[in-house]
mmCIF file of C-alpha atoms in Angstrom:
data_model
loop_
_atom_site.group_PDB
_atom_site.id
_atom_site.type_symbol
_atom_site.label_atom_id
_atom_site.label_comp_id
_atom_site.label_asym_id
_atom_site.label_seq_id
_atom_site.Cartn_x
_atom_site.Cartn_y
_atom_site.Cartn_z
ATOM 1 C CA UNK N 16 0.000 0.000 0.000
ATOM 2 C CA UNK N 17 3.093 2.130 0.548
ATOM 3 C CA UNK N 18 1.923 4.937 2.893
ATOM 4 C CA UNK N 19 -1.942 4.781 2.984
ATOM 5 C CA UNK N 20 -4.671 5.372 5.720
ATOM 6 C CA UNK N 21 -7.689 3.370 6.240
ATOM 7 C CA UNK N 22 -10.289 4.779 8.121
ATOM 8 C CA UNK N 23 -11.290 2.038 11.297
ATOM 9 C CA UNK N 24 -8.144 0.330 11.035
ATOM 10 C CA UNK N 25 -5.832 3.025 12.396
ATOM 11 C CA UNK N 26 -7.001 2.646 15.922
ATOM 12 C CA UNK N 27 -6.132 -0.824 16.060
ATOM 13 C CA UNK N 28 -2.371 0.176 14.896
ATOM 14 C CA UNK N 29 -2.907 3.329 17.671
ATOM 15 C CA UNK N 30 -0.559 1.951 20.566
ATOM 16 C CA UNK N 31 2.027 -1.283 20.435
ATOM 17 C CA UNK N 32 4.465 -0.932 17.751
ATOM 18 C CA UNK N 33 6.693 2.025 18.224
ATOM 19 C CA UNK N 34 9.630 -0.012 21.008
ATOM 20 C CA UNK N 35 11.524 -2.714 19.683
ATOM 21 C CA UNK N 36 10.954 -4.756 22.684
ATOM 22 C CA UNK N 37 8.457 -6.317 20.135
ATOM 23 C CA UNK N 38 9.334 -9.886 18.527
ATOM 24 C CA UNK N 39 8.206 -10.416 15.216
ATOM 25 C CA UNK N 40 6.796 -14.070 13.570
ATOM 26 C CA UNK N 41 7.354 -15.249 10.226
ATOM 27 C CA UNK N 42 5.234 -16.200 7.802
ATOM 28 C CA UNK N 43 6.716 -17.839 4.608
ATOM 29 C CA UNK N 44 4.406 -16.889 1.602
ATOM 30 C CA UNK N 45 6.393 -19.766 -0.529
ATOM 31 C CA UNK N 46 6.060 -19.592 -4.080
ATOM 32 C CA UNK N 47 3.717 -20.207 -6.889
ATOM 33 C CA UNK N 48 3.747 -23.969 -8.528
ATOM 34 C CA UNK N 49 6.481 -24.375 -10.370
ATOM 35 C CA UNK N 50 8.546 -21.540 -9.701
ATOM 36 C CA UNK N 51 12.130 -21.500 -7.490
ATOM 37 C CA UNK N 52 12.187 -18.148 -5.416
ATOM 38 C CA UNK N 53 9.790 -15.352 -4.232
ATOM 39 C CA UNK N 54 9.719 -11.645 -3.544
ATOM 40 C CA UNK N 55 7.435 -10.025 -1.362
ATOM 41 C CA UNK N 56 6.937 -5.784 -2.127
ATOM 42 C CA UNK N 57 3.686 -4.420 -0.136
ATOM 43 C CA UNK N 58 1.415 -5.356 2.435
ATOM 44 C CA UNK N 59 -1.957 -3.155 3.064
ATOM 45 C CA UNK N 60 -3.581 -2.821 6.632
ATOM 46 C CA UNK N 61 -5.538 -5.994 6.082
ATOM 47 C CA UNK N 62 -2.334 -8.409 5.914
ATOM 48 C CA UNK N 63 -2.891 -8.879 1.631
ATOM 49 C CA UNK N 64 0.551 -9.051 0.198
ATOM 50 C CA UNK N 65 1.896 -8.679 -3.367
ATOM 51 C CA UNK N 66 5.060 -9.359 -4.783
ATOM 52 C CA UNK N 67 6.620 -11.834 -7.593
ATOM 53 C CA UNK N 68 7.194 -15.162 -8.004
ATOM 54 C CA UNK N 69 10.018 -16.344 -10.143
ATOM 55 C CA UNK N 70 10.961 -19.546 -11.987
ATOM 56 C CA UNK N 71 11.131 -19.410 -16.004
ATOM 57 C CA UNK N 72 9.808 -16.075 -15.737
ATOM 58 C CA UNK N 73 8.202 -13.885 -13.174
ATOM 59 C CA UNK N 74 4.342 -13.877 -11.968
ATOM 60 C CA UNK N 75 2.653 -11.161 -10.340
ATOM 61 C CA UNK N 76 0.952 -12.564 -6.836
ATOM 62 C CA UNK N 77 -1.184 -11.248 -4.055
ATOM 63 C CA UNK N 78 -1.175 -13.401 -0.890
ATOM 64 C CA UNK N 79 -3.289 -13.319 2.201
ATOM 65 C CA UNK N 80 -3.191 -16.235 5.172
ATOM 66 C CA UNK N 81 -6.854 -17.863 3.832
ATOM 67 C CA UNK N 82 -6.342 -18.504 -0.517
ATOM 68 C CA UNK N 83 -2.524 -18.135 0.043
ATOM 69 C CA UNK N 84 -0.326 -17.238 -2.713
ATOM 70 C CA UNK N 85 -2.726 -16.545 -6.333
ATOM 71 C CA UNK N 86 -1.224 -15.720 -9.567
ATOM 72 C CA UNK N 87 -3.301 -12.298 -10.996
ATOM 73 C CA UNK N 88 -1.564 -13.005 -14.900
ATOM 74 C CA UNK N 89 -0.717 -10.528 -17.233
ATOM 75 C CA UNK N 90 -2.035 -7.958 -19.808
ATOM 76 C CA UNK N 91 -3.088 -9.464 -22.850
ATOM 77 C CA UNK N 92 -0.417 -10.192 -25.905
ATOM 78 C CA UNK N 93 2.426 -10.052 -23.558
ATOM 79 C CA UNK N 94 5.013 -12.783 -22.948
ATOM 80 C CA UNK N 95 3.594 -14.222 -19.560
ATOM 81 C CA UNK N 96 5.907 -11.382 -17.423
ATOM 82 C CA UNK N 97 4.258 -9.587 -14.639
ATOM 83 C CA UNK N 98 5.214 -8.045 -11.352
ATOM 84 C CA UNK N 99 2.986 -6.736 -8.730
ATOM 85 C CA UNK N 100 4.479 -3.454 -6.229
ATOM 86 C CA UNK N 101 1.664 -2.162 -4.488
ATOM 87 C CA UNK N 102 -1.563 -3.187 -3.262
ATOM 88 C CA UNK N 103 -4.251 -0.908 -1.276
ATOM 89 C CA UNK N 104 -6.563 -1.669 1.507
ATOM 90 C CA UNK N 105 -9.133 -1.963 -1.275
ATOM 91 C CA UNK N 106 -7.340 -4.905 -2.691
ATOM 92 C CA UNK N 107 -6.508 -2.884 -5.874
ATOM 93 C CA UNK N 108 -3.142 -3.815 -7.216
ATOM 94 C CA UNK N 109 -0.644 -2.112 -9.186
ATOM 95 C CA UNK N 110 2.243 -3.432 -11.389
ATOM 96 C CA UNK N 111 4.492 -3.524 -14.443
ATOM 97 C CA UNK N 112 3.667 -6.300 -17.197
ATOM 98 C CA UNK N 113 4.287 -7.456 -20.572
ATOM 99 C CA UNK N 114 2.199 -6.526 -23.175
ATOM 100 C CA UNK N 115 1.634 -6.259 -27.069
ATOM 101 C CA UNK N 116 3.067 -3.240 -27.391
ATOM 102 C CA UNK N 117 6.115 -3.658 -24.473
ATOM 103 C CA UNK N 118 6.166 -3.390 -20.729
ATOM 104 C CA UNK N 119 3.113 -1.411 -19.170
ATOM 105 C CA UNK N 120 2.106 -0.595 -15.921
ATOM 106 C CA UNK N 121 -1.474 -2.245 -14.703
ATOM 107 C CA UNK N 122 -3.807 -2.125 -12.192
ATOM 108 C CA UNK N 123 -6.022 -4.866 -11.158
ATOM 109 C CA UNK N 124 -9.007 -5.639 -9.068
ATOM 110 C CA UNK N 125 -10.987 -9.172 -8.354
ATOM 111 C CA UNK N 126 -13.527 -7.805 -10.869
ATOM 112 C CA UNK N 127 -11.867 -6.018 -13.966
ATOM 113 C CA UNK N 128 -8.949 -8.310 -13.392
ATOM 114 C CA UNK N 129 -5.485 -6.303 -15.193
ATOM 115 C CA UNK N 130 -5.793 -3.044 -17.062
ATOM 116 C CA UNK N 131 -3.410 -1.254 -19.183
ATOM 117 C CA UNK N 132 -2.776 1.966 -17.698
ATOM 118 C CA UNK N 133 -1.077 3.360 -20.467
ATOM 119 C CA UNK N 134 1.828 5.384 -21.132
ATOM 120 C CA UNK N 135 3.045 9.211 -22.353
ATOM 121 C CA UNK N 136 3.207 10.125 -25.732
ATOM 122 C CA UNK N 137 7.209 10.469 -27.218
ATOM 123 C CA UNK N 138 9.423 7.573 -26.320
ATOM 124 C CA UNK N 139 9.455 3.702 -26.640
ATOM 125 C CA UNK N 140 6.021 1.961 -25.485
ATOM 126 C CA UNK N 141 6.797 1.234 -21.471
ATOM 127 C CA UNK N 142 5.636 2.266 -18.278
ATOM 128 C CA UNK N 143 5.525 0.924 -15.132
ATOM 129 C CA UNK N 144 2.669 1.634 -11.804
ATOM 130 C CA UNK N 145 4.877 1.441 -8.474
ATOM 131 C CA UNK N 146 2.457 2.812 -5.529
ATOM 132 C CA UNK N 147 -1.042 3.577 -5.178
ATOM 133 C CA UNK N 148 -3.656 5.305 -2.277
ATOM 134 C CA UNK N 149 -6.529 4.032 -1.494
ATOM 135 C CA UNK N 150 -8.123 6.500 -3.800
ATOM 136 C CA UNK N 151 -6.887 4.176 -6.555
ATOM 137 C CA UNK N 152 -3.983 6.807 -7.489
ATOM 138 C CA UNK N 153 -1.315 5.584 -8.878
ATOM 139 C CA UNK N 154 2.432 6.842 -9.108
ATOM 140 C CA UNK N 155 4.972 5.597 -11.119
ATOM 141 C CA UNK N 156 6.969 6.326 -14.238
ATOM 142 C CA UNK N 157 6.641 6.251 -17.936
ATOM 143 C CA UNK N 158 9.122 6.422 -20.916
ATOM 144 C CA UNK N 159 8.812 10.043 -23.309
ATOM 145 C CA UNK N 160 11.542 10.924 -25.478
ATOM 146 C CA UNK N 161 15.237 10.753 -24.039
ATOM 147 C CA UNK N 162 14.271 8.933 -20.809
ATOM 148 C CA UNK N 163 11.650 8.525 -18.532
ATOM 149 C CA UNK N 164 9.047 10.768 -16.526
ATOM 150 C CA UNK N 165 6.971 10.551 -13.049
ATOM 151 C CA UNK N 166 3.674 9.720 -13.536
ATOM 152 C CA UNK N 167 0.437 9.770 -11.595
ATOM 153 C CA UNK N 168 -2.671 7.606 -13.275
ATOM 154 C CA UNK N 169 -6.443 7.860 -12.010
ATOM 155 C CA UNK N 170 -9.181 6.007 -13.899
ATOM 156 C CA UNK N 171 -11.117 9.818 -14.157
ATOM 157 C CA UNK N 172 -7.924 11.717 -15.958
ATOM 158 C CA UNK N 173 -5.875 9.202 -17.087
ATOM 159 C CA UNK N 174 -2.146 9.747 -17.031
ATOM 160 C CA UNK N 175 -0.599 12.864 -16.077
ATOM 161 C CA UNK N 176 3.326 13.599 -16.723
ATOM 162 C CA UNK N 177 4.633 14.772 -13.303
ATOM 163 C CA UNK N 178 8.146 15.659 -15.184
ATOM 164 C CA UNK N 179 11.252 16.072 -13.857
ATOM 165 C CA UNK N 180 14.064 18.141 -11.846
ATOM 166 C CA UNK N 181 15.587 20.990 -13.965
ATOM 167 C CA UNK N 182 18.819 20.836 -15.583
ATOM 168 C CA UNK N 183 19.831 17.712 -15.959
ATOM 169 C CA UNK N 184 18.791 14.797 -18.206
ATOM 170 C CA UNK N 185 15.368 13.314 -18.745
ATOM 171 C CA UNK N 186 15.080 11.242 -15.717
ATOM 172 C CA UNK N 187 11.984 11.221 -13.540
ATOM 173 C CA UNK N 188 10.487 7.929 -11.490
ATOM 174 C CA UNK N 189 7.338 8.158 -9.311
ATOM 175 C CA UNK N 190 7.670 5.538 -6.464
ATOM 176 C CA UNK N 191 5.395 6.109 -3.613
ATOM 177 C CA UNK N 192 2.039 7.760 -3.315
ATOM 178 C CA UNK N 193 -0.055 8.782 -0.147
ATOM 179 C CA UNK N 194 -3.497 9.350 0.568
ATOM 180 C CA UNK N 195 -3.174 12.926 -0.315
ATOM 181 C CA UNK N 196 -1.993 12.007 -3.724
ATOM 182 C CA UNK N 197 1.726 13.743 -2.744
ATOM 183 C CA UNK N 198 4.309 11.506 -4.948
ATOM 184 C CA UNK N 199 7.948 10.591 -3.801
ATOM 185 C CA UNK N 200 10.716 9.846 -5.795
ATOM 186 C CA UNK N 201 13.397 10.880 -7.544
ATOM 187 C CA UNK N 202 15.282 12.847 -10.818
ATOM 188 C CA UNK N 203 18.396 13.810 -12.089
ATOM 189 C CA UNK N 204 18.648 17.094 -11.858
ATOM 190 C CA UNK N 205 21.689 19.361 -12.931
ATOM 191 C CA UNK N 206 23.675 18.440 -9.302
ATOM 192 C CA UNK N 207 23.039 14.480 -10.101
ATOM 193 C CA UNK N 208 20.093 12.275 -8.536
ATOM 194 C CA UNK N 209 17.934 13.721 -6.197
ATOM 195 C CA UNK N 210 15.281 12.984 -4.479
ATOM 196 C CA UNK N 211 11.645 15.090 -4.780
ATOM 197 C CA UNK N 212 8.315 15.700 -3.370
ATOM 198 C CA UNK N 213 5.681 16.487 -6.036
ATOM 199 C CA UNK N 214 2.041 17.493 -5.398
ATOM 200 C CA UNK N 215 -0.416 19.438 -7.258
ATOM 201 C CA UNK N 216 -0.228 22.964 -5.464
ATOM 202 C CA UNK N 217 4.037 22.838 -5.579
ATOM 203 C CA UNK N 218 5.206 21.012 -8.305
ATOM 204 C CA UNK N 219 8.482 19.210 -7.803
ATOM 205 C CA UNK N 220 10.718 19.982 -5.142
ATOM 206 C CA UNK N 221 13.960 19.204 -4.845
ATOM 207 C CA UNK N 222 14.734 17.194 -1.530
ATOM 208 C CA UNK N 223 18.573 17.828 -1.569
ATOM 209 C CA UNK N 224 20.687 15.669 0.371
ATOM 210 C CA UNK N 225 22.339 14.869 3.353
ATOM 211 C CA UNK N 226 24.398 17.657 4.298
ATOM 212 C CA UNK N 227 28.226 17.955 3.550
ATOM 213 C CA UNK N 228 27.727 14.964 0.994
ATOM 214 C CA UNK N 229 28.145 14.011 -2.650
ATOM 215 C CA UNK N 230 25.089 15.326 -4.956
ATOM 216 C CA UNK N 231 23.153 11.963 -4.578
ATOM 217 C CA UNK N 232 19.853 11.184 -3.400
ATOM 218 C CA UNK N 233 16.609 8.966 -3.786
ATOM 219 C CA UNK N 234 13.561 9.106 -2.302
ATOM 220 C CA UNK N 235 11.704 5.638 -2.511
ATOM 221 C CA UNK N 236 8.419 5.831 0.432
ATOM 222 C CA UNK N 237 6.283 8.828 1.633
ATOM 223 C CA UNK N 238 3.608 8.719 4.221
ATOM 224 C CA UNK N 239 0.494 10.698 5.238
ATOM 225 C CA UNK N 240 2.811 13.269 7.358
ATOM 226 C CA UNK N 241 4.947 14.004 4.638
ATOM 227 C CA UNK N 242 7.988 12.379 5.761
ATOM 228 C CA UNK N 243 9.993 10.752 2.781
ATOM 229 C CA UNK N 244 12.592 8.029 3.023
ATOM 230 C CA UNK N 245 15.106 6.799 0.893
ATOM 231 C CA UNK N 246 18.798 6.790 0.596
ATOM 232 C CA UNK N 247 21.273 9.294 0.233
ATOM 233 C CA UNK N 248 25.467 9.205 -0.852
ATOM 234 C CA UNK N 249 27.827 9.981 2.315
ATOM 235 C CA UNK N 250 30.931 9.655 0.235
ATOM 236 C CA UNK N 251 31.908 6.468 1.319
ATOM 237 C CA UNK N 252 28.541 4.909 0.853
ATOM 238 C CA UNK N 253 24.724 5.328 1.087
ATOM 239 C CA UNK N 254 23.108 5.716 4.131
ATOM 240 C CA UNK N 255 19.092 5.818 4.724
ATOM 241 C CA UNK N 256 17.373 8.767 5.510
ATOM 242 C CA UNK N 257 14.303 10.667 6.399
ATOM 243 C CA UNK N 258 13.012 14.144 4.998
ATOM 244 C CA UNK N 259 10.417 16.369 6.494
ATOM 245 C CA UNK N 260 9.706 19.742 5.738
ATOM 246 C CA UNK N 261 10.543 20.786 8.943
ATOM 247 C CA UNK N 262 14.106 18.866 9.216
ATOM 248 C CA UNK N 263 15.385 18.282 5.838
ATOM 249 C CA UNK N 264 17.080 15.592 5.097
ATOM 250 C CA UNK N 265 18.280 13.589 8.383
ATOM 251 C CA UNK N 266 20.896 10.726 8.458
ATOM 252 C CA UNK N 267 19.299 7.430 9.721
ATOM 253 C CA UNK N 268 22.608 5.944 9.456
ATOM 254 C CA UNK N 269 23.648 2.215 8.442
ATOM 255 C CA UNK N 270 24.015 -0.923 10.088
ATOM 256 C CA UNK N 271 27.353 -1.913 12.038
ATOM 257 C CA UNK N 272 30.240 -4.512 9.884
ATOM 258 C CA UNK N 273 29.467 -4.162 6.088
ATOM 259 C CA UNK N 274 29.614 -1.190 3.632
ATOM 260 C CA UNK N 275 28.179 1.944 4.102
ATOM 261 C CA UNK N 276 24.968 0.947 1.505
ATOM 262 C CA UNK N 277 21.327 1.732 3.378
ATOM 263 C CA UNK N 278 18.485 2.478 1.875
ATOM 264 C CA UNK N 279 14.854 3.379 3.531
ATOM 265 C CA UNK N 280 12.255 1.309 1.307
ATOM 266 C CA UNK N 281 9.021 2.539 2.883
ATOM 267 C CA UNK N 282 7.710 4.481 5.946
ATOM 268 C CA UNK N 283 4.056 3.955 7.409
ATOM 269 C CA UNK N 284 2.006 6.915 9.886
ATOM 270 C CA UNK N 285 4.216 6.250 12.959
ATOM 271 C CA UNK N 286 6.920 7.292 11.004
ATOM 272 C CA UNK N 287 8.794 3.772 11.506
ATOM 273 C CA UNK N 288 11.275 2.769 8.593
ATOM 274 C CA UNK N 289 12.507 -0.180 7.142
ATOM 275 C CA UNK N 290 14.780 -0.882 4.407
ATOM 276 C CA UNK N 291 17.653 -3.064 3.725
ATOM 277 C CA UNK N 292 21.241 -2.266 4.837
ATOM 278 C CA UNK N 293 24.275 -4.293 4.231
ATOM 279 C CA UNK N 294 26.639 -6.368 7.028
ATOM 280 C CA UNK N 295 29.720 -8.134 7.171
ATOM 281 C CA UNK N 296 26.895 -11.530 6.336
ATOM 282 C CA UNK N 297 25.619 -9.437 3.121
ATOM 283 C CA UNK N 298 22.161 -7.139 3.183
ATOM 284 C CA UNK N 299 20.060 -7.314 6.774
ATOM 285 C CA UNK N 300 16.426 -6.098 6.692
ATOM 286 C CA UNK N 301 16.083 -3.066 9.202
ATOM 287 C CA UNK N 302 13.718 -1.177 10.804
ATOM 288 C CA UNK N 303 14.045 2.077 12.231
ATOM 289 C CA UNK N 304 12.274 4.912 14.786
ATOM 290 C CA UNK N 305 13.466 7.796 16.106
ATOM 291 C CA UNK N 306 13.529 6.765 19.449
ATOM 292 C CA UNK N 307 15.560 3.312 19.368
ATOM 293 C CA UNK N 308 17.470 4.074 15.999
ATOM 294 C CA UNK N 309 18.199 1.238 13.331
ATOM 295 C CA UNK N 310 18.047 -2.459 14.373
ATOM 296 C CA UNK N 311 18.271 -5.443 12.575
ATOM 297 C CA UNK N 312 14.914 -7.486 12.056
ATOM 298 C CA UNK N 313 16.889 -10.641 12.162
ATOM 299 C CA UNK N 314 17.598 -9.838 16.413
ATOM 300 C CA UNK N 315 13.688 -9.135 16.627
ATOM 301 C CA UNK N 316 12.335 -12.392 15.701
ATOM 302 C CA UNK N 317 10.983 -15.552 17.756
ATOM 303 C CA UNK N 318 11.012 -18.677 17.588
ATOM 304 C CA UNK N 319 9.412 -18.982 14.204
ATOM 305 C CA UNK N 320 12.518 -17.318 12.781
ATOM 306 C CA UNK N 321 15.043 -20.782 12.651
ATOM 307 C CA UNK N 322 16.379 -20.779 9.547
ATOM 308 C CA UNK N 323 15.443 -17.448 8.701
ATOM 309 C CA UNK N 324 18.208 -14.445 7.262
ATOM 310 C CA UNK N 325 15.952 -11.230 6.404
ATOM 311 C CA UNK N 326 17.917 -9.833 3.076
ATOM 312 C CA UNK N 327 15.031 -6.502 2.843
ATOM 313 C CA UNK N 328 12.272 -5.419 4.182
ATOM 314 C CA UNK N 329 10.142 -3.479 1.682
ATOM 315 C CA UNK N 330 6.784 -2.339 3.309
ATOM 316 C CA UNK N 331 5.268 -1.702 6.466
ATOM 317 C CA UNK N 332 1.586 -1.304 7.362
ATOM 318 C CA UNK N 333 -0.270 0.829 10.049
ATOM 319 C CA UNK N 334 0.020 -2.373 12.238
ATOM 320 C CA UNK N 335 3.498 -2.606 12.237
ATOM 321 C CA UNK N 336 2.962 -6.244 9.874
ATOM 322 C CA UNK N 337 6.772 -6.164 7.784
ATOM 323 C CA UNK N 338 6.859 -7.675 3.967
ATOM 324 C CA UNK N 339 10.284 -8.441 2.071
ATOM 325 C CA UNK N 340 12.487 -10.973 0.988
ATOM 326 C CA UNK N 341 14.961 -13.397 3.162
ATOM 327 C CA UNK N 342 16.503 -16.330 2.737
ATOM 328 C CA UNK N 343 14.921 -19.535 5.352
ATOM 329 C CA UNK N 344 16.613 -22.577 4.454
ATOM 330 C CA UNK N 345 18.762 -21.589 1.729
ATOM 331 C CA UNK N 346 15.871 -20.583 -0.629
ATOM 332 C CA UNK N 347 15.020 -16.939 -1.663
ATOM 333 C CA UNK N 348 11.298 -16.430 -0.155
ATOM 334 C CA UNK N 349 9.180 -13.790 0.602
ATOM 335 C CA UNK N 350 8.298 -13.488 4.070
ATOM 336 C CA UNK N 351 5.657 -11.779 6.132
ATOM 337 C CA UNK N 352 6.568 -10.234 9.781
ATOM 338 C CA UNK N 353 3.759 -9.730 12.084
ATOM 339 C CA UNK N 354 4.265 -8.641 15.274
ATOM 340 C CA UNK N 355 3.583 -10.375 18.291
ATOM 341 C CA UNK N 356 1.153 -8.249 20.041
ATOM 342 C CA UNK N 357 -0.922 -8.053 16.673
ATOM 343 C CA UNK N 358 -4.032 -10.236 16.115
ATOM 344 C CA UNK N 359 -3.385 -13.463 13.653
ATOM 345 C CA UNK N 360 -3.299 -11.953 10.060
ATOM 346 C CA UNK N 361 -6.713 -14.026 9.036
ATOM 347 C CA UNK N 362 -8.334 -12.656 12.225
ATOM 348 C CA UNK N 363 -7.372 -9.112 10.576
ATOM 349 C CA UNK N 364 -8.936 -9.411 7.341
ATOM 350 C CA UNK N 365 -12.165 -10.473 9.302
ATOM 351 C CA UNK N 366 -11.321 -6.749 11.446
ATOM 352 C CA UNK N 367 -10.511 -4.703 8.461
ATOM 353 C CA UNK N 368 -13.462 -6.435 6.368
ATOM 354 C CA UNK N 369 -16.042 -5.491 8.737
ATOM 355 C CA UNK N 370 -14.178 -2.146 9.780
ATOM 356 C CA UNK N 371 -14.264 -0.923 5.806
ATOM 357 C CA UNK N 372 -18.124 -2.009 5.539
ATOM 358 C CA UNK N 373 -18.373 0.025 8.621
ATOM 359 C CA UNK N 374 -16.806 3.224 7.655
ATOM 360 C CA UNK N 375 -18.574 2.843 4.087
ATOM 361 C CA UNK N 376 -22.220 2.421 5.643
ATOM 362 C CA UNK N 377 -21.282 5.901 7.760
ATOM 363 C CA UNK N 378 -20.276 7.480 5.029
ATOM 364 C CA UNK N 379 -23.058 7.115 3.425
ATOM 365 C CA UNK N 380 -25.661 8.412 6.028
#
């Protein structure tokens, strides 16, 4: 979902998660028949996950702890590619598949199943949906001529070319969206990459990046306070951070042994982060808070964790549930985290389920 609300789920996210005194369990979401390794990229506020599953080639899933993992296919004409990134708490997903006419982002529902979102007018035929709001608006980033632009897609208007930083080449990717439709990402601008902050009343802004560093920066998550996260250069590496408007651009630093290479995947509305940053045993999954810093998921887990090394952590939902990719046994899996002070992930899509039809039935009084 990358950075959504969901009214009547928030209050059962309001109080446990923010100390690391939590433990975590671990669901593996396996992979589909057939295939060899898994990825997981979002999970929404009802436990549903998406990701890929690869083998020959790679097949969009979504995942939740009753059907398991279920192939959604791919756009028509294609060559059987597909990947899934985000999924909302409406169960929309959003994605990048083959097609016809090249790679195109999608977005897909249990009803309309995957549709072509389309791309800009002026360069090859590809783009590619990364995040969307539950508003069903999608960010992500489409080829015109020279390079690529950010993009934001709603079924009303269509696409809309979000551009690009000024002065430097045609660069521009849209990779997380939040409920007020503000996009994160980033450009190359004339200094080198940056990271940005588009919405509709400012434009593009420039994000910088950490101070006294090289000219490098990416923003990759945004929540509903405005806080971005991504990674930034410190010379001898990349380290994480996170951006207010307030704050700038704040060093969330790395984890201890390997190179300095960090970077903040996604942020949820407690303003926790996780990411991936590398050790002296490869790339650790992390998650961080202002008040107990960066730790390594792999110390936060119980018992279900044996044979378990957590490579990334790539989304985090208002109930502090964790999605990535590790390694349990020696095979590449996507794996679920859910906290152990949190209900059972099926009991949760009976909560949010009824919750939703809830807030729906008020809102229409």
């Amino acid at each position: 979902m990358k950075a959504t609300r969901c009214a009547g789920i928030v209050v059962l996210a309001a109080s446990p998660l923010l100390a690391h005194a939590v433990t975590y369990s671990v669901t593996d979401l396996g992979v589909l028949s057939g295939d060899s390794f898994s990825e997981a990229t979002d999970v929404n506020n009802l436990g549903q996950v998406v990701g890929y599953s690869l083998g020959s080639t790679s097949r969009a899933f979504i995942w939740d702890p009753i059907n398991g993992m279920q192939e959604i296919g791919d756009l028509p004409g294609g060559q059987n590619i597909s990947q899934a990134s985000s999924i909302n708490d409406n169960g929309f997903v959003v994605g990048s598949s083959s097609a016809s006419t090249g790679t195109r982002g999608f977005i897909w529902d249990p009803t309309n199943g995957m549709v072509d979102i389309g791309d800009l007018e002026g360069g090859v035929d590809f783009s590619s949906a990364h995040s969307l709001n539950n508003n069903n608006q999608v960010a992500g980033f489409s080829a015109v001529d020279g390079g690529n632009h950010a993009i934001l897609w709603d079924a009303a208007n269509g696409l809309t070319d979000l551009g690009e930083l000024p002065g430097g080449s045609v660069a521009g990717y849209g990779l997380s969206i939040n409920s007020h439709g503000d996009v994160a990402g980033y450009s190359v601008a004339a200094t080198g990459h940056r990271a940005f902050l588009w919405n509709s009343v400012t434009g593009m802004i420039d994000l910088g990046d950490i101070p006294g560093r090289n000219d490098f920066s990416q923003g990759y998550g945004v929540n509903d306070n405005g806080f971005v996260v991504g990674r930034s250069s410190t010379g001898n590496g990349d380290h994480g951070f996170i951006w207010d408007a307030t704050n700038g651009m704040v060093d969330i630093g790395d984890l201890p042994g390997g190179i300095e290479l960090t970077i903040g995947f996604a942020i949820n509305n407690s303003n926790q982060v996780v990411g991936q940053s590398d050790t002296v045993g490869g790339g650790h999954a992390f998650i961080w808070d202002s008040t107990n810093g960066m730790v390594d998921l792999n110390t936060l887990l119980d018992a279900t964790g044996s044979g378990w090394t957590l490579m990334s952590a790539t989304s985090i939902n208002e109930l502090g549930q964790i999605v990535g990719t590790g390694q349990f046994n020696g095979q590449t899996r996507a794996f679920l985290l859910t906290p152990d002070s949190v209900p059972e992930p099926g009991t949760m899509i009976a909560l949010g389920i009824g919750a939703l039809a809830l807030a729906r039935k008020k809102r229409k009084k």
